Coordinates of C-alpha atoms and ligand atoms in Angstrom, one line a residue:
M1 CA 39.3 -0.8 -63.1
A2 CA 40.2 -1.6 -59.5
I3 CA 37.2 -2.8 -57.5
A4 CA 37.6 -2.4 -53.7
T5 CA 35.3 -2.1 -50.8
G6 CA 35.4 -0.9 -47.2
S7 CA 36.3 2.1 -45.2
I8 CA 40.0 2.3 -46.3
L9 CA 38.8 2.9 -49.8
E10 CA 36.5 5.6 -48.6
S11 CA 39.2 7.7 -47.0
E12 CA 41.7 7.1 -49.8
A13 CA 39.2 8.0 -52.6
T14 CA 37.9 11.1 -51.0
A15 CA 41.2 12.3 -49.5
P16 CA 42.4 14.2 -52.7
Y17 CA 39.2 16.3 -52.5
R18 CA 39.3 17.2 -48.8
P19 CA 39.9 21.0 -48.7
R20 CA 43.6 21.6 -47.9
H21 CA 42.9 25.2 -47.1
R22 CA 39.8 27.2 -46.2
P23 CA 37.6 27.6 -49.3
V24 CA 38.1 30.8 -51.1
V25 CA 34.5 31.9 -50.6
A26 CA 34.7 31.2 -46.9
S27 CA 36.9 34.3 -46.6
V28 CA 33.9 36.3 -47.9
Q29 CA 31.4 36.9 -45.3
L30 CA 28.1 35.1 -45.8
E31 CA 26.2 38.2 -44.9
E32 CA 28.1 40.4 -47.4
T33 CA 27.3 37.9 -50.1
R34 CA 23.7 37.7 -49.1
A35 CA 23.5 41.5 -49.2
S36 CA 24.8 41.6 -52.8
F37 CA 22.4 38.8 -53.7
L38 CA 19.5 40.8 -52.3
A39 CA 20.6 43.9 -54.2
E40 CA 20.7 41.9 -57.4
F41 CA 17.3 40.2 -56.8
P42 CA 15.3 42.8 -54.9
S43 CA 12.0 40.9 -55.3
F44 CA 13.4 38.0 -53.2
A45 CA 12.7 40.2 -50.2
D46 CA 9.0 39.8 -51.0
T47 CA 9.3 36.1 -50.1
A48 CA 10.7 36.8 -46.6
H49 CA 7.7 34.8 -45.1
V50 CA 9.2 31.7 -46.6
D51 CA 12.4 32.3 -44.7
E52 CA 10.3 32.5 -41.5
L53 CA 8.5 29.2 -42.4
R54 CA 11.9 27.6 -43.0
R55 CA 12.9 28.5 -39.4
Y56 CA 9.7 27.1 -37.9
E57 CA 8.3 24.4 -40.1
Y58 CA 11.6 23.0 -41.4
S59 CA 13.8 23.8 -38.4
R60 CA 15.0 20.2 -38.3
V61 CA 17.0 20.8 -41.6
D62 CA 19.2 23.5 -40.0
A63 CA 19.3 21.8 -36.6
A64 CA 20.9 18.8 -38.4
G65 CA 23.3 21.0 -40.3
Q66 CA 21.9 19.6 -43.6
V67 CA 21.9 21.3 -46.9
Y68 CA 19.1 19.9 -48.9
L69 CA 19.5 20.3 -52.7
D70 CA 17.5 17.3 -53.9
Y71 CA 13.9 18.7 -54.3
A72 CA 13.6 17.0 -57.7
G73 CA 14.1 13.7 -55.8
G74 CA 11.6 14.6 -53.1
G75 CA 10.1 17.6 -51.4
L76 CA 10.5 18.4 -47.7
Y77 CA 7.4 18.3 -45.5
A78 CA 6.5 21.0 -43.1
N79 CA 6.1 20.0 -39.5
C80 CA 2.5 21.3 -39.5
Q81 CA 1.5 18.9 -42.3
V82 CA 2.5 15.9 -40.2
R83 CA 0.8 17.4 -37.1
A84 CA -2.4 18.0 -39.0
H85 CA -2.4 14.5 -40.4
A86 CA -1.7 13.0 -37.0
R87 CA -4.6 15.0 -35.5
M88 CA -6.9 13.7 -38.2
L89 CA -5.9 10.1 -37.6
G90 CA -6.0 10.6 -33.8
E91 CA -9.5 12.0 -33.8
G92 CA -11.2 9.8 -36.4
V93 CA -12.2 6.2 -36.7
F94 CA -11.6 5.1 -40.3
G95 CA -12.3 1.9 -42.1
N96 CA -11.7 0.6 -45.6
P97 CA -13.6 2.9 -48.0
H98 CA -15.0 0.0 -50.0
S99 CA -18.3 -0.3 -48.0
L100 CA -21.1 1.8 -46.5
N101 CA -20.6 1.3 -42.8
P102 CA -20.0 4.5 -40.8
T103 CA -16.2 4.3 -40.5
S104 CA -16.0 3.4 -44.2
S105 CA -18.2 6.3 -45.2
A106 CA -16.1 8.7 -43.1
M107 CA -13.1 7.5 -45.0
T108 CA -14.8 7.7 -48.4
E109 CA -15.8 11.3 -47.6
L110 CA -12.1 12.3 -47.0
V111 CA -10.8 10.5 -50.0
E112 CA -13.4 12.2 -52.2
R113 CA -12.6 15.5 -50.6
A114 CA -9.0 15.0 -51.5
R115 CA -9.9 14.1 -55.1
A116 CA -11.9 17.3 -55.4
R117 CA -9.1 19.3 -53.9
V118 CA -6.6 18.0 -56.4
L119 CA -8.9 19.1 -59.3
D120 CA -9.3 22.5 -57.7
F121 CA -5.6 22.9 -57.0
F122 CA -4.8 22.3 -60.7
G123 CA -7.7 24.4 -62.0
A124 CA -9.3 21.4 -63.6
S125 CA -13.0 21.3 -64.1
P126 CA -14.7 18.1 -62.8
E127 CA -16.7 18.3 -66.1
E128 CA -13.4 17.7 -68.0
Y129 CA -11.0 15.9 -65.7
D130 CA -10.9 12.9 -63.4
V131 CA -8.3 12.0 -60.7
V132 CA -7.1 8.4 -60.4
F133 CA -5.1 7.9 -57.2
T134 CA -2.0 5.9 -57.7
A135 CA 1.1 5.0 -55.7
N136 CA 3.2 7.6 -57.6
A137 CA 3.8 9.2 -61.0
S138 CA 5.3 5.9 -62.3
G139 CA 2.1 4.1 -61.4
A140 CA 0.1 6.7 -63.2
L141 CA 2.2 6.3 -66.3
R142 CA 1.9 2.6 -66.2
L143 CA -1.8 2.8 -66.2
V144 CA -1.7 4.8 -69.4
G145 CA 0.9 2.7 -71.1
E146 CA -0.7 -0.7 -70.3
A147 CA -4.2 0.4 -71.2
Y148 CA -3.5 2.6 -74.3
P149 CA -5.1 0.7 -77.2
F150 CA -1.9 0.6 -79.3
A151 CA -2.3 -1.5 -82.5
P152 CA 0.0 -2.2 -85.4
G153 CA 0.7 1.0 -87.3
D154 CA 0.0 3.3 -84.3
R155 CA 2.6 5.7 -83.0
F156 CA 4.3 6.4 -79.7
L157 CA 6.2 9.7 -79.9
L158 CA 8.3 10.9 -77.0
L159 CA 11.2 13.2 -76.2
I160 CA 14.7 11.8 -75.7
D161 CA 14.4 13.9 -72.4
N162 CA 12.0 11.7 -70.4
H163 CA 12.1 9.8 -67.2
N164 CA 12.3 6.1 -67.5
S165 CA 8.8 5.7 -66.3
V166 CA 7.8 7.4 -69.6
N167 CA 10.4 5.6 -71.6
G168 CA 9.0 2.3 -70.4
I169 CA 5.7 2.9 -72.2
R170 CA 7.6 2.0 -75.4
E171 CA 7.6 -1.6 -74.3
F172 CA 3.8 -1.6 -74.3
A173 CA 3.9 0.1 -77.7
R174 CA 6.4 -2.4 -79.1
A175 CA 4.4 -5.4 -77.8
R176 CA 1.3 -4.2 -79.7
G177 CA 3.1 -3.4 -82.9
A178 CA 3.1 0.4 -82.6
R179 CA 6.1 2.4 -83.8
T180 CA 8.2 4.5 -81.3
T181 CA 9.9 7.7 -82.4
C182 CA 12.2 9.7 -80.2
V183 CA 12.4 13.5 -80.5
P184 CA 16.0 14.8 -80.1
C185 CA 16.9 17.5 -77.6
P186 CA 20.4 18.3 -78.8
A187 CA 23.2 19.8 -76.7
P188 CA 24.1 22.3 -75.6
D189 CA 20.7 23.7 -74.9
L190 CA 18.9 20.3 -74.5
R191 CA 15.8 21.9 -75.8
L192 CA 13.5 19.8 -78.0
D193 CA 14.1 19.9 -81.8
A194 CA 10.9 21.9 -82.7
S195 CA 11.0 21.2 -86.4
F196 CA 11.5 17.4 -85.9
L197 CA 8.6 17.4 -83.4
A198 CA 6.3 19.5 -85.6
R199 CA 7.0 17.2 -88.6
N200 CA 6.3 14.1 -86.6
L201 CA 3.1 15.5 -85.0
A202 CA 1.8 16.3 -88.5
A203 CA 2.6 12.9 -89.8
L204 CA 0.2 10.7 -87.8
P205 CA -1.3 8.4 -90.4
A206 CA -5.0 8.7 -91.0
G207 CA -7.0 6.2 -88.9
R208 CA -4.0 5.5 -86.6
R209 CA -3.8 6.3 -82.9
G210 CA -0.9 8.3 -81.5
L211 CA 0.4 8.9 -78.0
F212 CA 2.8 11.7 -77.4
A213 CA 4.6 12.0 -74.1
Y214 CA 6.9 14.7 -72.8
P215 CA 7.9 16.3 -69.5
A216 CA 6.8 19.9 -68.7
Q217 CA 10.2 20.1 -67.0
S218 CA 13.2 17.9 -67.4
N219 CA 14.2 16.0 -64.3
F220 CA 17.8 16.1 -65.6
S221 CA 18.5 19.6 -66.9
G222 CA 15.5 21.4 -65.5
V223 CA 14.6 22.6 -69.1
R224 CA 11.0 23.6 -69.4
H225 CA 9.4 22.2 -72.6
S226 CA 6.6 24.4 -73.8
L227 CA 3.0 23.4 -72.9
D228 CA 1.9 24.9 -76.2
W229 CA 2.8 21.5 -77.8
V230 CA -0.3 20.0 -76.1
E231 CA -2.8 21.9 -78.3
E232 CA -0.7 21.4 -81.4
A233 CA -0.4 17.6 -80.9
Q234 CA -4.1 17.3 -80.1
A235 CA -5.0 19.2 -83.2
H236 CA -3.2 16.5 -85.2
G237 CA -5.1 13.8 -83.4
W238 CA -2.6 12.7 -80.7
H239 CA -3.4 11.9 -77.1
V240 CA -0.9 13.8 -75.0
V241 CA 0.8 12.8 -71.7
V242 CA 2.5 15.7 -70.0
D243 CA 4.7 14.4 -67.2
C244 CA 4.4 17.1 -64.6
A245 CA 6.2 15.2 -61.8
A246 CA 9.2 17.6 -61.9
F247 CA 7.2 20.7 -62.9
V248 CA 4.5 21.1 -60.3
P249 CA 6.7 21.4 -57.2
T250 CA 7.7 24.9 -58.2
S251 CA 5.3 26.0 -60.9
R252 CA 1.5 26.4 -61.3
L253 CA -0.1 23.9 -63.6
D254 CA -3.4 25.4 -64.8
L255 CA -5.5 22.8 -66.4
A256 CA -8.1 25.5 -67.3
R257 CA -5.5 26.9 -69.8
C258 CA -3.7 23.9 -71.1
Q259 CA -5.5 20.5 -71.2
P260 CA -3.2 17.5 -71.7
D261 CA -5.1 14.1 -71.9
F262 CA -3.0 12.6 -69.1
V263 CA -0.9 14.2 -66.3
P264 CA 1.0 12.0 -63.9
I265 CA 2.1 13.4 -60.6
S266 CA 3.8 12.3 -57.4
F267 CA 2.6 14.2 -54.3
Y268 CA 5.8 13.7 -52.2
K269 CA 7.6 15.8 -54.8
L270 CA 5.3 18.7 -54.1
F271 CA 5.2 18.7 -50.3
G272 CA 7.3 15.8 -49.0
Y273 CA 4.6 14.0 -47.1
P274 CA 2.9 11.6 -47.6
T275 CA 5.0 9.3 -49.8
G276 CA 3.2 6.5 -51.6
V277 CA 0.5 8.7 -53.2
G278 CA 0.4 10.1 -56.7
C279 CA -2.3 10.6 -59.2
L280 CA -3.2 10.5 -62.9
L281 CA -5.2 13.5 -63.9
A282 CA -7.0 12.5 -67.0
R283 CA -9.5 14.0 -69.3
H284 CA -12.8 12.0 -69.1
D285 CA -12.8 11.3 -72.9
A286 CA -9.1 10.2 -72.8
L287 CA -9.7 7.9 -69.8
A288 CA -12.6 6.4 -71.7
C289 CA -10.3 5.4 -74.6
L290 CA -8.1 3.3 -72.3
A291 CA -8.7 -0.5 -72.2
R292 CA -7.4 -2.0 -69.0
P293 CA -5.8 -5.4 -69.5
W294 CA -7.4 -6.8 -66.3
F295 CA -9.8 -6.1 -63.6
A296 CA -9.3 -6.2 -59.8
G297 CA -11.1 -5.7 -56.6
G298 CA -12.8 -2.3 -56.6
T299 CA -12.6 -1.7 -60.4
I300 CA -15.8 -3.4 -61.6
T301 CA -19.5 -2.9 -61.2
A302 CA -20.3 -6.6 -61.9
V303 CA -18.4 -9.8 -62.6
S304 CA -19.1 -13.5 -62.9
A305 CA -16.6 -16.1 -61.9
Q306 CA -18.3 -18.9 -63.9
G307 CA -19.7 -16.8 -66.7
D308 CA -16.2 -15.4 -67.5
W309 CA -17.4 -11.8 -67.9
H310 CA -17.0 -8.5 -66.1
R311 CA -18.2 -5.0 -66.4
M312 CA -15.7 -2.2 -65.6
A313 CA -16.8 0.6 -63.3
P314 CA -16.9 4.1 -64.7
G315 CA -14.1 6.7 -64.5
H316 CA -11.4 6.6 -61.9
T317 CA -13.0 3.6 -60.2
A318 CA -11.9 1.3 -63.0
F319 CA -8.3 2.4 -62.5
E320 CA -7.8 2.1 -58.7
D321 CA -6.9 -1.5 -58.2
G322 CA -7.8 -2.9 -54.8
T323 CA -7.8 -0.6 -51.8
V324 CA -6.3 2.8 -52.3
N325 CA -3.8 4.2 -49.7
Y326 CA -6.8 5.6 -47.9
L327 CA -5.2 6.8 -44.6
S328 CA -2.6 8.8 -46.5
I329 CA -4.8 10.3 -49.2
P330 CA -6.3 12.9 -46.9
A331 CA -2.8 14.2 -46.2
V332 CA -2.7 15.2 -49.9
E333 CA -5.4 17.8 -49.1
I334 CA -3.3 19.0 -46.2
G335 CA -0.3 19.3 -48.4
L336 CA -2.1 21.2 -51.1
D337 CA -3.5 23.6 -48.5
W338 CA 0.1 24.1 -47.3
I339 CA 1.4 24.9 -50.8
D340 CA -1.4 27.4 -51.3
H341 CA -0.6 28.9 -47.9
V342 CA 3.0 29.4 -48.9
G343 CA 2.0 30.5 -52.4
V344 CA 3.2 29.0 -55.7
P345 CA 4.2 32.5 -57.0
A346 CA 6.4 33.0 -54.0
I347 CA 8.0 29.6 -54.4
E348 CA 8.6 30.3 -58.1
R349 CA 10.1 33.7 -57.4
R350 CA 12.4 32.3 -54.7
V351 CA 13.8 29.4 -56.8
Q352 CA 14.3 31.7 -59.8
A353 CA 16.4 34.1 -57.8
L354 CA 18.3 31.5 -55.9
G355 CA 18.9 29.5 -59.0
A356 CA 20.0 32.4 -61.1
W357 CA 22.5 33.4 -58.5
L358 CA 23.8 29.8 -58.2
H359 CA 24.0 29.4 -61.9
D360 CA 26.0 32.6 -62.4
S361 CA 28.3 31.9 -59.5
L362 CA 29.1 28.4 -60.7
G363 CA 29.4 29.6 -64.3
R364 CA 32.0 32.1 -63.2
L365 CA 34.2 29.6 -61.3
R366 CA 37.6 29.3 -62.9
H367 CA 40.7 27.3 -62.1
S368 CA 43.9 29.4 -61.7
N369 CA 44.8 28.5 -65.3
G370 CA 41.6 30.4 -66.3
R371 CA 39.7 27.3 -67.4
P372 CA 36.1 26.7 -66.3
A373 CA 35.7 24.6 -63.1
V374 CA 32.1 23.6 -63.8
A375 CA 30.2 22.4 -66.9
I376 CA 26.5 23.2 -66.7
Y377 CA 24.2 21.3 -69.0
G378 CA 21.3 22.9 -70.8
P379 CA 20.4 26.5 -71.5
G380 CA 22.9 29.2 -70.9
R381 CA 20.4 31.1 -68.8
W382 CA 18.8 29.8 -65.6
E383 CA 15.6 31.5 -66.5
E384 CA 14.8 28.9 -69.1
R385 CA 14.8 26.2 -66.4
G386 CA 12.7 25.1 -63.6
A387 CA 14.4 24.8 -60.2
T388 CA 16.9 22.1 -61.4
M389 CA 20.4 22.2 -62.8
A390 CA 22.7 19.4 -64.0
L391 CA 26.4 20.0 -64.0
N392 CA 29.8 18.3 -63.7
F393 CA 32.9 19.6 -62.0
L394 CA 36.0 19.8 -64.3
T395 CA 39.6 19.4 -63.6
P396 CA 42.1 22.1 -64.5
D397 CA 42.8 20.3 -67.8
G398 CA 39.0 20.0 -68.6
R399 CA 38.3 16.4 -67.7
V400 CA 35.1 15.6 -65.8
V401 CA 35.6 14.8 -62.1
D402 CA 34.1 11.4 -61.4
E403 CA 30.6 11.9 -60.0
R404 CA 31.3 9.3 -57.2
I405 CA 33.9 11.6 -55.7
I406 CA 31.5 14.5 -55.7
D407 CA 28.9 12.2 -54.1
R408 CA 31.2 11.2 -51.3
T409 CA 32.6 14.6 -50.6
A410 CA 29.1 16.1 -50.5
R411 CA 28.0 13.4 -48.2
D412 CA 30.8 14.3 -45.8
Q413 CA 29.7 17.9 -45.8
K414 CA 26.0 17.0 -45.3
L415 CA 25.0 18.1 -48.7
S416 CA 22.2 16.2 -50.3
L417 CA 22.7 16.1 -54.1
R418 CA 21.9 13.6 -56.8
T419 CA 24.5 12.1 -59.1
G420 CA 24.1 9.8 -62.1
C421 CA 21.5 10.0 -64.8
F422 CA 18.5 10.4 -62.6
C423 CA 16.5 7.8 -64.4
N424 CA 16.7 10.0 -67.5
P425 CA 19.2 8.3 -69.8
G426 CA 18.2 10.2 -72.9
A427 CA 19.0 13.7 -71.5
G428 CA 22.3 12.3 -70.2
E429 CA 23.1 10.8 -73.6
A430 CA 22.3 14.2 -75.3
A431 CA 24.3 16.2 -72.7
F432 CA 27.4 14.0 -73.5
G433 CA 26.8 14.2 -77.2
L434 CA 26.1 10.5 -77.8
S435 CA 24.3 9.8 -81.0
P436 CA 21.8 6.9 -81.6
A437 CA 24.6 5.1 -83.4
D438 CA 26.8 5.3 -80.3
V439 CA 24.3 3.5 -78.1
A440 CA 22.7 1.2 -80.6
L441 CA 22.4 -2.4 -79.4
D442 CA 24.3 -3.9 -82.3
V443 CA 27.3 -1.5 -81.9
L444 CA 28.7 -3.2 -78.9
P445 CA 27.9 -7.0 -79.0
G446 CA 27.7 -8.4 -75.5
R447 CA 26.9 -5.1 -73.8
M448 CA 24.2 -6.7 -71.8
E449 CA 26.9 -8.7 -70.0
L450 CA 29.3 -5.8 -69.4
S451 CA 29.7 -4.1 -66.0
I452 CA 28.4 -0.6 -65.9
D453 CA 32.0 0.7 -65.7
D454 CA 33.1 -1.3 -68.7
Y455 CA 30.0 -0.1 -70.6
I456 CA 30.8 3.6 -69.8
D457 CA 34.4 3.0 -70.9
A458 CA 33.3 1.3 -74.1
I459 CA 31.1 4.1 -75.3
G460 CA 33.6 6.7 -74.2
L461 CA 31.5 8.5 -71.6
P462 CA 33.6 10.7 -69.2
S463 CA 31.5 9.7 -66.2
A464 CA 28.2 7.9 -65.4
G465 CA 26.3 11.1 -65.6
A466 CA 26.0 14.4 -63.9
I467 CA 25.4 16.1 -60.6
R468 CA 21.9 17.5 -60.0
V469 CA 21.2 20.4 -57.8
S470 CA 17.5 21.1 -57.3
L471 CA 15.8 23.8 -55.3
G472 CA 12.3 23.9 -53.8
L473 CA 9.8 25.4 -51.4
A474 CA 12.1 25.5 -48.4
S475 CA 15.4 26.5 -50.2
N476 CA 17.1 29.6 -48.8
F477 CA 20.2 31.6 -49.6
D478 CA 22.4 29.7 -47.2
D479 CA 21.7 26.5 -49.1
V480 CA 23.0 27.8 -52.4
Y481 CA 25.8 29.7 -50.7
R482 CA 27.0 26.4 -49.1
F483 CA 27.0 24.7 -52.5
V484 CA 29.1 27.4 -54.1
Q485 CA 31.5 27.1 -51.2
F486 CA 31.6 23.4 -51.8
A487 CA 32.3 24.0 -55.5
H488 CA 35.3 26.2 -54.6
T489 CA 36.9 23.3 -52.8
F490 CA 37.4 21.6 -56.2
L491 CA 39.4 24.4 -57.8
D492 CA 42.8 23.4 -59.0
R493 CA 42.2 19.7 -58.1
E494 CA 42.9 16.6 -60.1
S495 CA 40.4 13.7 -60.3
H496 CA 41.6 10.4 -58.6
A497 CA 38.9 7.9 -59.4
E498 CA 41.1 4.7 -59.5
L499 CA 40.1 3.6 -56.0
L500 CA 36.4 4.1 -56.2
P501 CA 34.1 1.2 -56.0
A502 CA 32.5 -0.3 -59.1
R503 CA 29.2 1.3 -60.1
T504 CA 26.3 -1.0 -59.7
G505 CA 23.7 1.1 -61.5
C506 CA 23.3 4.1 -63.7
Ligands
PLP1 C1 9.9 13.9 -64.5 C2 9.6 12.7 -63.7 N1 8.7 11.8 -64.1 C3 8.4 10.7 -63.4 C4 9.1 10.4 -62.2 C5 8.7 9.2 -61.4 O1 8.2 9.5 -60.2 P1 8.0 8.4 -59.1 O2 9.4 7.8 -58.8 O3 7.5 9.1 -57.9 O4 7.1 7.4 -59.6 C6 10.0 11.3 -61.7 C7 10.8 11.0 -60.5 O5 11.8 11.5 -60.2 C8 10.3 12.5 -62.5 O6 11.2 13.4 -62.1

């Protein structure tokens, strides 16, 4: 594998993919295509207010000529959110909420208001749920993992389709002697193996604890995993973590109807701003089961330095180490108000229509030899997904086009996509049909020392992952149309990956 750097490489590597002629779809008028889209999805017209909001509140996207298709990476903020937050900061005098002075109390009031608003937004009764503010969903998951009282013989059960911040909990389980089991989500659908899961849920040994973790929506394929598993798992004695980081930006999570023990969330994925704030929604009884491995400023009601004892504070207080991100937390309330103003049903309806059109348009793309130009991972129908799709472009002879080429070409055309495995190695392994034996540590001695490229070659992967296209609140028809035009530029092209730089991560 040739490793090179610099601008010469860039032009050489991307040159084979520069359109040599005007894309096929470019000859079809955007307006004609939009008209046939609207005829196919008439209910999209009911969401015209979002197109208006896109023009005013997200005008910078079009002004910059950007096509944003990475909502699973992070949402976009509306201008009014930032203005409202700036006004709040500009008009108030706020201090660290850890005391009782006037500026501190003013801040405490806003933080607690935001906490109540989070409960309200997700339909969670304060009698049943608490909100722990964290830096992000990963921080929320770490709180659960490090404090879950795993003991030898206990179980940690998770889907193969999980973000690494859930996968990482296995290290806490391992350190305390609990056994980890991974539920397969086999290709092509990448849906969980229901009989495997049901069998394992029913097999929690008497007297043992079990923690079951799965995503409501895959951040790789967009597959929605049923929330019905929550009740079934709880009925067998498991605590359940439902990772809703990828689900809530385009779907309503109603904690009055489905009550997981722990729900991690990152707010920037919902409404773009602020970053640096997430939360753990936790049932009071489940939170009380956790045993924190340390204490910190703000988490105790009493402590003695010489006496070597401490008493943890109740509820969320015990889990918010040090000073929370207090100036940003009120912007969560602003963001949730914004989402309610736009309307989750409208967001859901839009991304369903846009996604279905995109999915069908890509699925129909053929090289002139009649072979498919795109491989889409996961269910054959868009409707079984959230607003996310993973795919790869294929050459006329059916090989995967190196994702680095797509990345570079997309960048040139101001398209924001994601490539790789998106911190979800299991879904990628399943999509490429790798078995546990293929990736076992002892199959390839010395793999820890291999470069990423050599590792990919050694296990026979066609590329380092997939291309992810994800839609969200501010997506419009022009965005998906531009992506389909982009896809047309890959028809009848070969993949020339020899000059690409080495991969430095997966
Ligand atoms: C399903 C899922 N879980 C967890 C995370 C981690 O979120 P964060 O990086 O904000 O901690 C992500 C991020 O992409 C995600 O998609």
